[in-house]
């Protein structure tokens, strides 16, 4: 399968790419900043459905592995920033995926949330 990994340069996304390739899948990477191994530059936070749809063409599935920068405290109320960074881009991405005919998709969770629950201290 051909899988588009949004956030392919991040901690989680890079591991997803490695696992996909180890299992024989073709992984295409998308990130906000240029780095070795990144196939396409795109800020999904501001990208429109048509821009994302162009990247999805020819793929079988998509993985969303990006997030709000939780390393700094979010201004209160946090919901507007959280929605802008985590909800709206996912809606646009999966709208584009549906329009492009993709039937497989994954939204990865935040490792910060995981570790905060595991080690709240």
Coordinates of C-alpha atoms in Angstrom, one line a residue:
X1 CA 0.0 0.0 0.0
X2 CA 1.0 3.6 -0.5
X3 CA 0.5 5.6 2.7
X4 CA 0.8 9.4 3.2
X5 CA 2.2 10.2 6.6
X6 CA 1.5 13.8 7.7
X7 CA 4.0 14.8 10.3
X8 CA 6.5 12.3 8.9
X9 CA 9.5 14.1 10.5
X10 CA 8.2 14.1 14.0
X11 CA 8.9 11.6 16.8
X12 CA 5.8 9.5 16.2
X13 CA 5.5 10.1 12.4
X14 CA 9.1 9.1 11.7
X15 CA 8.6 5.8 13.6
X16 CA 5.4 5.2 11.7
X17 CA 7.3 5.7 8.4
X18 CA 10.0 3.3 9.5
X19 CA 7.5 0.6 10.5
X20 CA 5.5 1.0 7.2
X21 CA 8.6 0.6 5.1
X22 CA 9.8 -2.4 7.2
X23 CA 6.5 -4.0 6.4
X24 CA 6.9 -3.4 2.6
X25 CA 4.6 -0.4 2.2
X26 CA 5.5 2.8 0.4
X27 CA 5.4 5.8 2.8
X28 CA 5.3 9.4 1.5
X29 CA 6.2 12.0 4.1
X30 CA 4.7 15.4 4.6
X31 CA 6.0 18.0 7.1
X32 CA 6.0 21.7 7.8
X33 CA 9.8 22.1 7.5
X34 CA 12.4 20.7 5.1
X35 CA 14.4 17.8 6.5
X36 CA 16.2 14.9 5.0
X37 CA 13.6 12.2 4.1
X38 CA 10.7 14.6 3.8
X39 CA 8.9 14.2 0.4
X40 CA 6.5 17.2 0.6
X41 CA 6.4 20.5 2.5
X42 CA 2.9 21.5 3.7
X43 CA 1.5 23.1 6.8
X44 CA -1.7 21.1 7.2
X45 CA -2.8 23.6 9.8
X46 CA -3.4 26.2 7.0
X47 CA -3.6 24.0 3.9
X48 CA -6.9 23.8 2.0
X49 CA -8.7 20.6 1.1
X50 CA -7.6 20.9 -2.6
X51 CA -3.9 21.3 -1.6
X52 CA -4.1 18.2 0.6
X53 CA -6.1 16.3 -2.0
X54 CA -3.2 16.7 -4.5
X55 CA -0.8 15.0 -2.1
X56 CA -3.2 12.2 -1.4
X57 CA -3.6 11.3 -5.1
X58 CA -2.4 7.8 -5.7
X59 CA -2.3 6.8 -2.0
X60 CA -4.3 4.0 -0.3
X61 CA -4.3 5.5 3.2
X62 CA -3.2 8.4 5.4
X63 CA -1.7 8.7 8.8
X64 CA -2.0 12.0 10.8
X65 CA 0.9 12.2 13.2
X66 CA 1.2 15.9 14.0
X67 CA -0.1 17.9 17.0
X68 CA -0.3 21.1 19.0
X69 CA 3.0 22.0 20.6
X70 CA 2.3 20.9 24.1
X71 CA 5.8 21.6 25.3
X72 CA 4.7 25.0 26.3
X73 CA 1.6 26.0 28.3
X74 CA -1.3 26.8 26.0
X75 CA -3.0 30.2 26.6
X76 CA -6.3 29.9 28.3
X77 CA -8.9 29.2 27.1
X78 CA -7.0 26.4 25.3
X79 CA -9.9 25.1 23.2
X80 CA -9.5 27.6 20.3
X81 CA -5.8 26.8 19.8
X82 CA -6.4 23.1 20.3
X83 CA -9.2 23.1 17.7
X84 CA -7.1 25.1 15.3
X85 CA -4.1 22.7 15.6
X86 CA -5.8 19.4 16.2
X87 CA -9.3 19.3 15.0
X88 CA -9.6 21.6 11.9
X89 CA -6.6 20.1 10.1
X90 CA -7.9 16.6 10.7
X91 CA -11.3 17.5 9.3
X92 CA -9.7 19.0 6.2
X93 CA -7.3 16.0 5.7
X94 CA -10.0 13.4 6.0
X95 CA -12.4 15.4 3.8
X96 CA -9.7 15.5 1.2
X97 CA -9.0 11.7 1.7
X98 CA -12.7 10.9 1.2
X99 CA -12.9 13.0 -1.9
X100 CA -9.8 11.3 -3.2
X101 CA -11.4 7.9 -2.6
X102 CA -9.2 6.7 0.3
X103 CA -10.7 4.3 2.7
X104 CA -8.0 3.9 5.3
X105 CA -6.8 6.5 7.8
X106 CA -5.2 6.8 11.3
X107 CA -5.0 9.7 13.7
X108 CA -2.1 9.3 16.1
X109 CA -2.4 10.5 19.7
X110 CA 0.1 12.7 21.5
X111 CA 3.0 11.1 23.3
X112 CA 2.9 14.0 25.7
X113 CA -0.6 13.1 26.8
X114 CA 0.5 9.4 27.1
X115 CA 3.5 10.2 29.3
X116 CA 1.6 12.8 31.3
X117 CA -0.9 10.1 32.2
X118 CA 1.8 7.5 32.9
X119 CA 4.0 9.9 34.9
X120 CA 2.0 12.9 36.1
X121 CA 4.8 14.2 38.1

